[in-house]
Amino acid sequence: MNFDRHRRLRNSGFMRDMVRETHLSKDDLIYPIFVVEKPDVKEEVPSMKGVYQISLNLLKEELDEVAALGIKSVIFFGIPNEKDAEGTGAYHDHGIVQEACRLSKKHYPQLLVILDTCLCEYTDHGHCGLIDPNTQDVDNDASLPLLVQTAVSQAKAGADIIAPSNMMDGFVAHIRQGLDDAGYRHIPIMSYGIKYASKFYGPFRDAAESTPSFGDRRTYQMDPANRLEAMRELDSDTKEGADMMIVKPALSYLDIIRDVRNRSDMPIVAYNVSGEYAMTKTAIDMGLMDEEVIAEQMISMKRAGADLIITYFAKYLAEKIDKGEI
Ligand code: PBG
């Protein structure tokens, strides 16, 4: 009887290592940090155990840890003291993430700083752009100049990568032009152009205090049911000059990551979002699953085609990689 002997290559740990197709390395990891303008705060986010809101004056300790673990990039999200209808805190030269970036660059110049270009953490209504009073919807074109201003102020603060997550049409083209005009031709854009209107962002909105006060984000973020639409977003962002593409969320959207991989040569970033973190972390803390599910989830994103992963598990993963357990 002739049949295939697949198990020969599973005989031992070394054998399995030899034929492993997908690997996770520290180079893949981007660690999100929530920075609060209020001083002296280090508070755990209730829906995200192990994730903290941290004040600027305590941020260095966190960065010491990140650097010691060999994590090479961070993305900062800001929680300002005051919010207003225009989200002015987002494009203030001394806004919270701009200052976090300066502090990080002062202590760890090599650590790559990615800044999220969006207004939702800074608007009192919690939406990602300006609200048109007639429609109560975001005003796409009126929001673009403010987003450009935000990106330029972030580049001025020393950001290495600009990551716009606002989902206004034309944001990549406008931000690219704005950065170029301000002398930041060399700064790449990591576009969150494939961003679904997802309930998996719930815990983030707790952490960033950015839940919309009315309505939702479905007129600008994508319908979770759509796959072809993601290809149209990819094509337009490519044309407009994006350097990297984020797919967000990640775990329920692995098919989209694969579609992007098959269509584009751009580096792809999977955003392992707050709800994915909270679900996994809670199940592990309750003893329902072994913590090895975390690495399995990361590998699934890479296997789908992601090059990089933004994840709240980055510190945990870096530690495991150091111990040779991943
Ligand atoms: C918007 C932004 C969001 C996330 C990252 N950037 C929230 C949103 O669109 O409501 C979510 C990330 C996560 O859930 O971990 N600035």
mmCIF file of C-alpha atoms and ligand atoms in Angstrom:
data_model
loop_
_atom_site.group_PDB
_atom_site.id
_atom_site.type_symbol
_atom_site.label_atom_id
_atom_site.label_comp_id
_atom_site.label_asym_id
_atom_site.label_seq_id
_atom_site.Cartn_x
_atom_site.Cartn_y
_atom_site.Cartn_z
ATOM 1 C CA MET A 1 0.000 0.000 0.000
ATOM 2 C CA ASN A 2 1.391 3.375 -0.938
ATOM 3 C CA PHE A 3 0.423 6.484 0.938
ATOM 4 C CA ASP A 4 2.140 9.736 1.899
ATOM 5 C CA ARG A 5 4.184 9.721 5.116
ATOM 6 C CA HIS A 6 3.701 13.317 6.340
ATOM 7 C CA ARG A 7 4.568 12.435 9.897
ATOM 8 C CA ARG A 8 8.244 11.775 9.029
ATOM 9 C CA LEU A 9 8.834 15.510 9.194
ATOM 10 C CA ARG A 10 7.151 15.777 12.588
ATOM 11 C CA ASN A 11 9.344 13.232 14.328
ATOM 12 C CA SER A 12 11.225 15.518 16.708
ATOM 13 C CA GLY A 13 11.449 19.110 17.847
ATOM 14 C CA PHE A 14 14.548 19.804 15.750
ATOM 15 C CA MET A 15 12.910 18.217 12.730
ATOM 16 C CA ARG A 16 9.813 20.363 13.179
ATOM 17 C CA ASP A 17 11.977 23.476 13.593
ATOM 18 C CA MET A 18 13.776 22.592 10.369
ATOM 19 C CA VAL A 19 10.610 22.550 8.282
ATOM 20 C CA ARG A 20 8.723 25.354 10.032
ATOM 21 C CA GLU A 21 7.418 27.776 7.417
ATOM 22 C CA THR A 22 6.483 30.811 9.501
ATOM 23 C CA HIS A 23 8.478 32.543 12.201
ATOM 24 C CA LEU A 24 7.838 35.294 14.666
ATOM 25 C CA SER A 25 10.680 37.631 15.560
ATOM 26 C CA LYS A 26 11.074 40.727 17.683
ATOM 27 C CA ASP A 27 11.502 42.718 14.480
ATOM 28 C CA ASP A 28 7.833 42.013 13.740
ATOM 29 C CA LEU A 29 6.490 43.645 16.880
ATOM 30 C CA ILE A 30 5.050 47.131 17.359
ATOM 31 C CA TYR A 31 3.983 48.026 20.901
ATOM 32 C CA PRO A 32 1.074 50.459 21.501
ATOM 33 C CA ILE A 33 1.317 52.799 24.490
ATOM 34 C CA PHE A 34 -1.441 55.064 25.869
ATOM 35 C CA VAL A 35 -0.030 58.341 27.131
ATOM 36 C CA VAL A 36 -2.065 60.666 29.368
ATOM 37 C CA GLU A 37 -1.510 64.377 29.690
ATOM 38 C CA LYS A 38 -2.449 64.333 33.398
ATOM 39 C CA PRO A 39 0.714 63.824 35.498
ATOM 40 C CA ASP A 40 1.576 60.926 37.819
ATOM 41 C CA VAL A 41 -0.835 58.390 36.355
ATOM 42 C CA LYS A 42 -0.112 54.742 35.775
ATOM 43 C CA GLU A 43 -3.499 53.125 35.678
ATOM 44 C CA GLU A 44 -4.493 49.764 34.333
ATOM 45 C CA VAL A 45 -7.199 49.905 31.663
ATOM 46 C CA PRO A 46 -10.065 47.926 33.240
ATOM 47 C CA SER A 47 -10.980 46.118 30.014
ATOM 48 C CA MET A 48 -7.325 45.403 29.133
ATOM 49 C CA LYS A 49 -5.466 43.795 32.022
ATOM 50 C CA GLY A 50 -1.735 44.419 31.729
ATOM 51 C CA VAL A 51 -2.184 47.566 29.620
ATOM 52 C CA TYR A 52 -1.800 50.981 31.241
ATOM 53 C CA GLN A 53 -2.524 54.630 30.704
ATOM 54 C CA ILE A 54 0.786 56.299 31.538
ATOM 55 C CA SER A 55 1.721 59.929 32.186
ATOM 56 C CA LEU A 56 4.618 61.579 30.423
ATOM 57 C CA ASN A 57 6.577 61.814 33.667
ATOM 58 C CA LEU A 58 6.340 58.022 34.085
ATOM 59 C CA LEU A 59 6.801 57.131 30.446
ATOM 60 C CA LYS A 60 10.559 56.704 30.611
ATOM 61 C CA GLU A 61 10.208 53.677 32.911
ATOM 62 C CA GLU A 62 7.949 52.038 30.359
ATOM 63 C CA LEU A 63 10.356 52.834 27.540
ATOM 64 C CA ASP A 64 13.254 51.415 29.591
ATOM 65 C CA GLU A 65 11.379 48.141 29.715
ATOM 66 C CA VAL A 66 10.507 48.180 26.032
ATOM 67 C CA ALA A 67 14.096 48.958 25.052
ATOM 68 C CA ALA A 68 15.539 46.333 27.392
ATOM 69 C CA LEU A 69 13.310 43.720 25.777
ATOM 70 C CA GLY A 70 14.653 44.626 22.343
ATOM 71 C CA ILE A 71 11.344 45.880 20.953
ATOM 72 C CA LYS A 72 12.184 48.203 18.061
ATOM 73 C CA SER A 73 9.043 50.235 17.616
ATOM 74 C CA VAL A 74 6.189 51.772 19.553
ATOM 75 C CA ILE A 75 2.991 53.552 18.586
ATOM 76 C CA PHE A 76 1.684 56.240 20.940
ATOM 77 C CA PHE A 77 -1.955 57.117 21.522
ATOM 78 C CA GLY A 78 -2.762 60.255 23.473
ATOM 79 C CA ILE A 79 -5.352 61.134 26.077
ATOM 80 C CA PRO A 80 -5.415 64.945 26.331
ATOM 81 C CA ASN A 81 -6.665 66.944 29.313
ATOM 82 C CA GLU A 82 -9.083 68.840 27.173
ATOM 83 C CA LYS A 83 -11.065 67.970 24.095
ATOM 84 C CA ASP A 84 -12.931 70.287 21.734
ATOM 85 C CA ALA A 85 -15.034 70.102 18.593
ATOM 86 C CA GLU A 86 -12.026 70.631 16.296
ATOM 87 C CA GLY A 87 -9.676 68.232 18.054
ATOM 88 C CA THR A 88 -7.010 70.910 18.435
ATOM 89 C CA GLY A 89 -4.983 68.713 20.795
ATOM 90 C CA ALA A 90 -4.177 66.465 17.845
ATOM 91 C CA TYR A 91 -2.222 69.094 15.940
ATOM 92 C CA HIS A 92 -0.837 71.137 18.799
ATOM 93 C CA ASP A 93 2.956 71.303 18.504
ATOM 94 C CA HIS A 94 3.180 70.388 22.173
ATOM 95 C CA GLY A 95 0.302 67.910 22.142
ATOM 96 C CA ILE A 96 0.537 64.789 24.222
ATOM 97 C CA VAL A 97 1.830 62.357 21.583
ATOM 98 C CA GLN A 98 4.197 64.982 20.171
ATOM 99 C CA GLU A 99 5.710 65.335 23.658
ATOM 100 C CA ALA A 100 5.777 61.559 24.174
ATOM 101 C CA CYS A 101 7.656 61.281 20.904
ATOM 102 C CA ARG A 102 10.206 63.942 21.941
ATOM 103 C CA LEU A 103 10.775 62.199 25.243
ATOM 104 C CA SER A 104 11.234 58.852 23.559
ATOM 105 C CA LYS A 105 13.662 60.309 21.015
ATOM 106 C CA LYS A 106 15.661 61.964 23.800
ATOM 107 C CA HIS A 107 16.202 58.730 25.714
ATOM 108 C CA TYR A 108 16.069 56.141 22.931
ATOM 109 C CA PRO A 109 16.826 57.818 19.616
ATOM 110 C CA GLN A 110 16.856 54.532 17.736
ATOM 111 C CA LEU A 111 13.497 53.270 18.939
ATOM 112 C CA LEU A 112 11.109 53.827 16.021
ATOM 113 C CA VAL A 113 8.185 56.031 16.955
ATOM 114 C CA ILE A 114 4.951 55.652 15.029
ATOM 115 C CA LEU A 115 2.231 58.237 15.597
ATOM 116 C CA ASP A 116 -1.440 57.670 14.896
ATOM 117 C CA THR A 117 -2.896 60.511 12.844
ATOM 118 C CA CYS A 118 -6.527 60.856 13.834
ATOM 119 C CA LEU A 119 -8.737 63.329 15.655
ATOM 120 C CA CYS A 120 -10.955 60.957 17.653
ATOM 121 C CA GLU A 121 -8.918 61.050 20.853
ATOM 122 C CA TYR A 122 -9.004 64.867 20.763
ATOM 123 C CA THR A 123 -12.562 65.723 19.718
ATOM 124 C CA ASP A 124 -15.250 66.190 22.356
ATOM 125 C CA HIS A 125 -17.699 64.269 20.131
ATOM 126 C CA GLY A 126 -15.233 61.385 19.680
ATOM 127 C CA HIS A 127 -15.397 61.237 15.876
ATOM 128 C CA CYS A 128 -12.314 60.994 13.683
ATOM 129 C CA GLY A 129 -12.943 64.244 11.794
ATOM 130 C CA LEU A 130 -14.936 67.476 11.987
ATOM 131 C CA ILE A 131 -18.709 67.154 12.228
ATOM 132 C CA ASP A 132 -20.848 68.868 9.619
ATOM 133 C CA PRO A 133 -23.709 70.412 11.641
ATOM 134 C CA ASN A 134 -26.185 69.893 8.791
ATOM 135 C CA THR A 135 -25.645 66.176 8.331
ATOM 136 C CA GLN A 136 -24.221 65.236 11.755
ATOM 137 C CA ASP A 137 -21.724 63.181 9.764
ATOM 138 C CA VAL A 138 -17.967 63.770 9.457
ATOM 139 C CA ASP A 139 -17.060 66.421 6.934
ATOM 140 C CA ASN A 140 -14.476 64.598 4.839
ATOM 141 C CA ASP A 141 -12.833 67.464 2.984
ATOM 142 C CA ALA A 142 -12.905 69.923 5.863
ATOM 143 C CA SER A 143 -11.142 67.350 8.055
ATOM 144 C CA LEU A 144 -8.265 66.755 5.645
ATOM 145 C CA PRO A 145 -6.297 69.974 6.356
ATOM 146 C CA LEU A 146 -6.474 69.279 10.109
ATOM 147 C CA LEU A 147 -5.167 65.771 9.569
ATOM 148 C CA VAL A 148 -2.340 67.164 7.452
ATOM 149 C CA GLN A 149 -1.539 69.617 10.232
ATOM 150 C CA THR A 150 -1.552 66.725 12.713
ATOM 151 C CA ALA A 151 0.828 64.656 10.605
ATOM 152 C CA VAL A 152 3.215 67.588 10.101
ATOM 153 C CA SER A 153 3.278 68.379 13.832
ATOM 154 C CA GLN A 154 4.025 64.705 14.492
ATOM 155 C CA ALA A 155 6.891 64.694 11.979
ATOM 156 C CA LYS A 156 8.188 67.905 13.535
ATOM 157 C CA ALA A 157 8.216 66.164 16.930
ATOM 158 C CA GLY A 158 10.481 63.502 15.456
ATOM 159 C CA ALA A 159 8.069 60.716 14.512
ATOM 160 C CA ASP A 160 9.704 58.115 12.276
ATOM 161 C CA ILE A 161 6.458 56.902 10.726
ATOM 162 C CA ILE A 162 3.067 58.554 10.287
ATOM 163 C CA ALA A 163 0.112 56.189 10.665
ATOM 164 C CA PRO A 164 -3.178 57.832 9.676
ATOM 165 C CA SER A 165 -6.219 55.946 10.976
ATOM 166 C CA ASN A 166 -8.997 58.439 10.299
ATOM 167 C CA MET A 167 -10.471 56.787 7.157
ATOM 168 C CA MET A 168 -11.312 60.043 5.361
ATOM 169 C CA ASP A 169 -11.107 59.647 1.585
ATOM 170 C CA GLY A 170 -7.897 61.114 0.202
ATOM 171 C CA PHE A 171 -6.047 61.200 3.513
ATOM 172 C CA VAL A 172 -2.923 59.518 2.170
ATOM 173 C CA ALA A 173 -2.591 61.891 -0.808
ATOM 174 C CA HIS A 174 -3.145 64.955 1.372
ATOM 175 C CA ILE A 175 -0.825 63.872 4.156
ATOM 176 C CA ARG A 176 1.877 62.870 1.657
ATOM 177 C CA GLN A 177 1.689 66.273 0.010
ATOM 178 C CA GLY A 178 1.648 68.041 3.376
ATOM 179 C CA LEU A 179 4.681 66.140 4.650
ATOM 180 C CA ASP A 180 6.578 66.758 1.415
ATOM 181 C CA ASP A 181 5.800 70.471 1.461
ATOM 182 C CA ALA A 182 6.978 70.737 5.058
ATOM 183 C CA GLY A 183 10.285 69.039 4.245
ATOM 184 C CA TYR A 184 9.429 65.507 5.418
ATOM 185 C CA ARG A 185 9.743 63.612 2.145
ATOM 186 C CA HIS A 186 11.698 60.923 3.926
ATOM 187 C CA ILE A 187 8.967 60.066 6.452
ATOM 188 C CA PRO A 188 6.928 56.998 5.462
ATOM 189 C CA ILE A 189 3.156 56.654 5.728
ATOM 190 C CA MET A 190 1.800 53.487 7.299
ATOM 191 C CA SER A 191 -1.812 53.706 6.184
ATOM 192 C CA TYR A 192 -4.658 52.279 8.200
ATOM 193 C CA GLY A 193 -6.553 52.310 4.927
ATOM 194 C CA ILE A 194 -8.204 48.936 5.475
ATOM 195 C CA LYS A 195 -9.990 49.584 8.698
ATOM 196 C CA TYR A 196 -13.311 47.985 9.455
ATOM 197 C CA ALA A 197 -16.094 49.458 11.607
ATOM 198 C CA SER A 198 -15.475 46.858 14.282
ATOM 199 C CA LYS A 199 -16.821 46.150 17.743
ATOM 200 C CA PHE A 200 -13.382 44.731 18.524
ATOM 201 C CA TYR A 201 -12.193 48.319 19.202
ATOM 202 C CA GLY A 202 -14.366 48.555 22.329
ATOM 203 C CA PRO A 203 -11.592 48.274 24.946
ATOM 204 C CA PHE A 204 -9.377 50.735 23.023
ATOM 205 C CA ARG A 205 -12.087 53.336 23.251
ATOM 206 C CA ASP A 206 -12.080 52.838 27.034
ATOM 207 C CA ALA A 207 -8.325 53.196 27.100
ATOM 208 C CA ALA A 208 -8.214 56.200 24.773
ATOM 209 C CA GLU A 209 -11.483 57.673 26.039
ATOM 210 C CA SER A 210 -12.618 58.064 22.429
ATOM 211 C CA THR A 211 -16.076 56.496 22.222
ATOM 212 C CA PRO A 212 -18.242 58.624 19.886
ATOM 213 C CA SER A 213 -20.800 60.618 21.886
ATOM 214 C CA PHE A 214 -23.422 60.074 19.155
ATOM 215 C CA GLY A 215 -23.731 57.816 16.130
ATOM 216 C CA ASP A 216 -20.986 55.429 15.091
ATOM 217 C CA ARG A 217 -18.136 55.229 12.599
ATOM 218 C CA ARG A 218 -19.898 53.304 9.858
ATOM 219 C CA THR A 219 -19.941 56.170 7.367
ATOM 220 C CA TYR A 220 -16.148 56.179 7.280
ATOM 221 C CA GLN A 221 -14.886 52.800 8.482
ATOM 222 C CA MET A 222 -15.566 49.729 6.338
ATOM 223 C CA ASP A 223 -18.397 47.231 6.503
ATOM 224 C CA PRO A 224 -17.063 43.961 7.996
ATOM 225 C CA ALA A 225 -18.938 42.066 5.288
ATOM 226 C CA ASN A 226 -16.829 43.502 2.460
ATOM 227 C CA ARG A 227 -13.785 41.976 0.873
ATOM 228 C CA LEU A 228 -13.565 43.583 -2.576
ATOM 229 C CA GLU A 229 -13.890 47.008 -1.032
ATOM 230 C CA ALA A 230 -10.622 46.346 0.807
ATOM 231 C CA MET A 231 -8.937 45.916 -2.565
ATOM 232 C CA ARG A 232 -10.259 49.286 -3.687
ATOM 233 C CA GLU A 233 -8.893 50.887 -0.505
ATOM 234 C CA LEU A 234 -5.555 49.174 -1.093
ATOM 235 C CA ASP A 235 -5.385 50.373 -4.696
ATOM 236 C CA SER A 236 -6.218 53.980 -3.873
ATOM 237 C CA ASP A 237 -3.803 54.155 -0.945
ATOM 238 C CA THR A 238 -1.085 52.640 -3.125
ATOM 239 C CA LYS A 239 -1.729 55.223 -5.814
ATOM 240 C CA GLU A 240 -1.776 58.018 -3.245
ATOM 241 C CA GLY A 241 1.655 57.033 -1.922
ATOM 242 C CA ALA A 242 1.222 54.771 1.116
ATOM 243 C CA ASP A 243 4.432 52.951 2.073
ATOM 244 C CA MET A 244 2.883 50.289 4.315
ATOM 245 C CA MET A 245 -0.647 49.032 4.721
ATOM 246 C CA ILE A 246 -2.435 48.177 7.957
ATOM 247 C CA VAL A 247 -5.294 45.691 8.073
ATOM 248 C CA LYS A 248 -7.418 46.164 11.153
ATOM 249 C CA PRO A 249 -8.655 44.211 13.077
ATOM 250 C CA ALA A 250 -6.516 41.166 12.397
ATOM 251 C CA LEU A 251 -7.885 37.857 13.646
ATOM 252 C CA SER A 252 -11.345 37.994 12.130
ATOM 253 C CA TYR A 253 -9.841 39.454 8.947
ATOM 254 C CA LEU A 254 -7.065 37.008 8.063
ATOM 255 C CA ASP A 255 -8.641 36.481 4.632
ATOM 256 C CA ILE A 256 -8.224 40.206 3.968
ATOM 257 C CA ILE A 257 -4.556 40.097 5.003
ATOM 258 C CA ARG A 258 -4.058 37.246 2.537
ATOM 259 C CA ASP A 259 -5.888 39.142 -0.221
ATOM 260 C CA VAL A 260 -3.671 42.178 0.329
ATOM 261 C CA ARG A 261 -0.561 39.974 0.318
ATOM 262 C CA ASN A 262 -1.589 38.406 -2.995
ATOM 263 C CA ARG A 263 -2.218 41.771 -4.623
ATOM 264 C CA SER A 264 0.500 44.012 -3.204
ATOM 265 C CA ASP A 265 4.224 43.972 -2.504
ATOM 266 C CA MET A 266 3.896 46.581 0.203
ATOM 267 C CA PRO A 267 4.813 45.649 3.783
ATOM 268 C CA ILE A 268 1.598 44.611 5.529
ATOM 269 C CA VAL A 269 0.829 45.352 9.151
ATOM 270 C CA ALA A 270 -1.768 43.377 11.105
ATOM 271 C CA TYR A 271 -3.368 45.328 13.940
ATOM 272 C CA ASN A 272 -4.139 42.823 16.678
ATOM 273 C CA VAL A 273 -6.695 45.145 18.244
ATOM 274 C CA SER A 274 -7.810 45.750 21.804
ATOM 275 C CA GLY A 275 -10.833 43.419 21.688
ATOM 276 C CA GLU A 276 -8.694 40.578 20.399
ATOM 277 C CA TYR A 277 -6.258 41.225 23.221
ATOM 278 C CA ALA A 278 -9.007 41.430 25.844
ATOM 279 C CA MET A 279 -10.674 38.198 24.710
ATOM 280 C CA THR A 280 -7.479 36.207 24.662
ATOM 281 C CA LYS A 281 -6.091 37.671 27.867
ATOM 282 C CA THR A 282 -9.350 37.089 29.748
ATOM 283 C CA ALA A 283 -9.627 33.495 28.599
ATOM 284 C CA ILE A 284 -6.035 32.815 29.667
ATOM 285 C CA ASP A 285 -6.473 34.554 33.031
ATOM 286 C CA MET A 286 -9.603 32.476 33.641
ATOM 287 C CA GLY A 287 -7.606 29.337 32.958
ATOM 288 C CA LEU A 288 -9.706 28.421 29.923
ATOM 289 C CA MET A 289 -6.730 28.239 27.542
ATOM 290 C CA ASP A 290 -2.971 27.963 27.741
ATOM 291 C CA GLU A 291 -1.038 31.172 27.092
ATOM 292 C CA GLU A 292 0.552 29.547 24.060
ATOM 293 C CA VAL A 293 -2.557 30.576 22.135
ATOM 294 C CA ILE A 294 -0.997 34.048 21.968
ATOM 295 C CA ALA A 295 1.942 32.914 19.842
ATOM 296 C CA GLU A 296 -0.414 30.775 17.773
ATOM 297 C CA GLN A 297 -2.520 33.834 16.997
ATOM 298 C CA MET A 298 0.573 35.834 15.997
ATOM 299 C CA ILE A 299 1.769 33.061 13.735
ATOM 300 C CA SER A 300 -1.647 32.916 12.074
ATOM 301 C CA MET A 301 -1.363 36.611 11.162
ATOM 302 C CA LYS A 302 2.095 36.096 9.717
ATOM 303 C CA ARG A 303 0.997 32.974 7.870
ATOM 304 C CA ALA A 304 -1.859 34.990 6.366
ATOM 305 C CA GLY A 305 0.785 37.356 4.984
ATOM 306 C CA ALA A 306 1.471 40.047 7.574
ATOM 307 C CA ASP A 307 5.027 41.319 7.929
ATOM 308 C CA LEU A 308 4.482 43.278 11.124
ATOM 309 C CA ILE A 309 2.058 43.087 14.027
ATOM 310 C CA ILE A 310 0.840 45.896 16.255
ATOM 311 C CA THR A 311 0.029 44.077 19.475
ATOM 312 C CA TYR A 312 -0.540 44.738 23.183
ATOM 313 C CA PHE A 313 1.177 41.379 23.714
ATOM 314 C CA ALA A 314 4.495 42.707 22.321
ATOM 315 C CA LYS A 315 6.304 42.790 25.684
ATOM 316 C CA TYR A 316 5.098 39.308 26.579
ATOM 317 C CA LEU A 317 6.152 37.985 23.173
ATOM 318 C CA ALA A 318 9.595 39.634 23.276
ATOM 319 C CA GLU A 319 10.223 38.000 26.639
ATOM 320 C CA LYS A 320 9.190 34.587 25.324
ATOM 321 C CA ILE A 321 11.364 35.025 22.260
ATOM 322 C CA ASP A 322 14.326 35.898 24.540
ATOM 323 C CA LYS A 323 13.766 32.710 26.529
ATOM 324 C CA GLY A 324 13.666 30.716 23.315
ATOM 325 C CA GLU A 325 10.109 29.631 24.054
ATOM 326 C CA ILE A 326 8.783 30.965 20.744
HETATM 327 C C1 PBG B 1 -8.377 55.651 15.961
HETATM 328 C C2 PBG B 1 -7.920 54.312 16.358
HETATM 329 C C3 PBG B 1 -8.686 53.292 16.916
HETATM 330 C C4 PBG B 1 -7.831 52.212 17.141
HETATM 331 C C5 PBG B 1 -6.564 52.596 16.724
HETATM 332 N N1 PBG B 1 -6.651 53.890 16.225
HETATM 333 C C6 PBG B 1 -10.087 53.266 17.397
HETATM 334 C C7 PBG B 1 -11.249 53.476 16.576
HETATM 335 O O1 PBG B 1 -11.262 53.534 15.352
HETATM 336 O O2 PBG B 1 -12.252 53.615 17.256
HETATM 337 C C8 PBG B 1 -8.249 50.904 17.713
HETATM 338 C C9 PBG B 1 -7.175 50.013 18.158
HETATM 339 C C10 PBG B 1 -7.585 48.909 19.045
HETATM 340 O O3 PBG B 1 -8.776 48.572 19.205
HETATM 341 O O4 PBG B 1 -6.678 48.316 19.628
HETATM 342 N N2 PBG B 1 -7.505 56.649 16.329
#
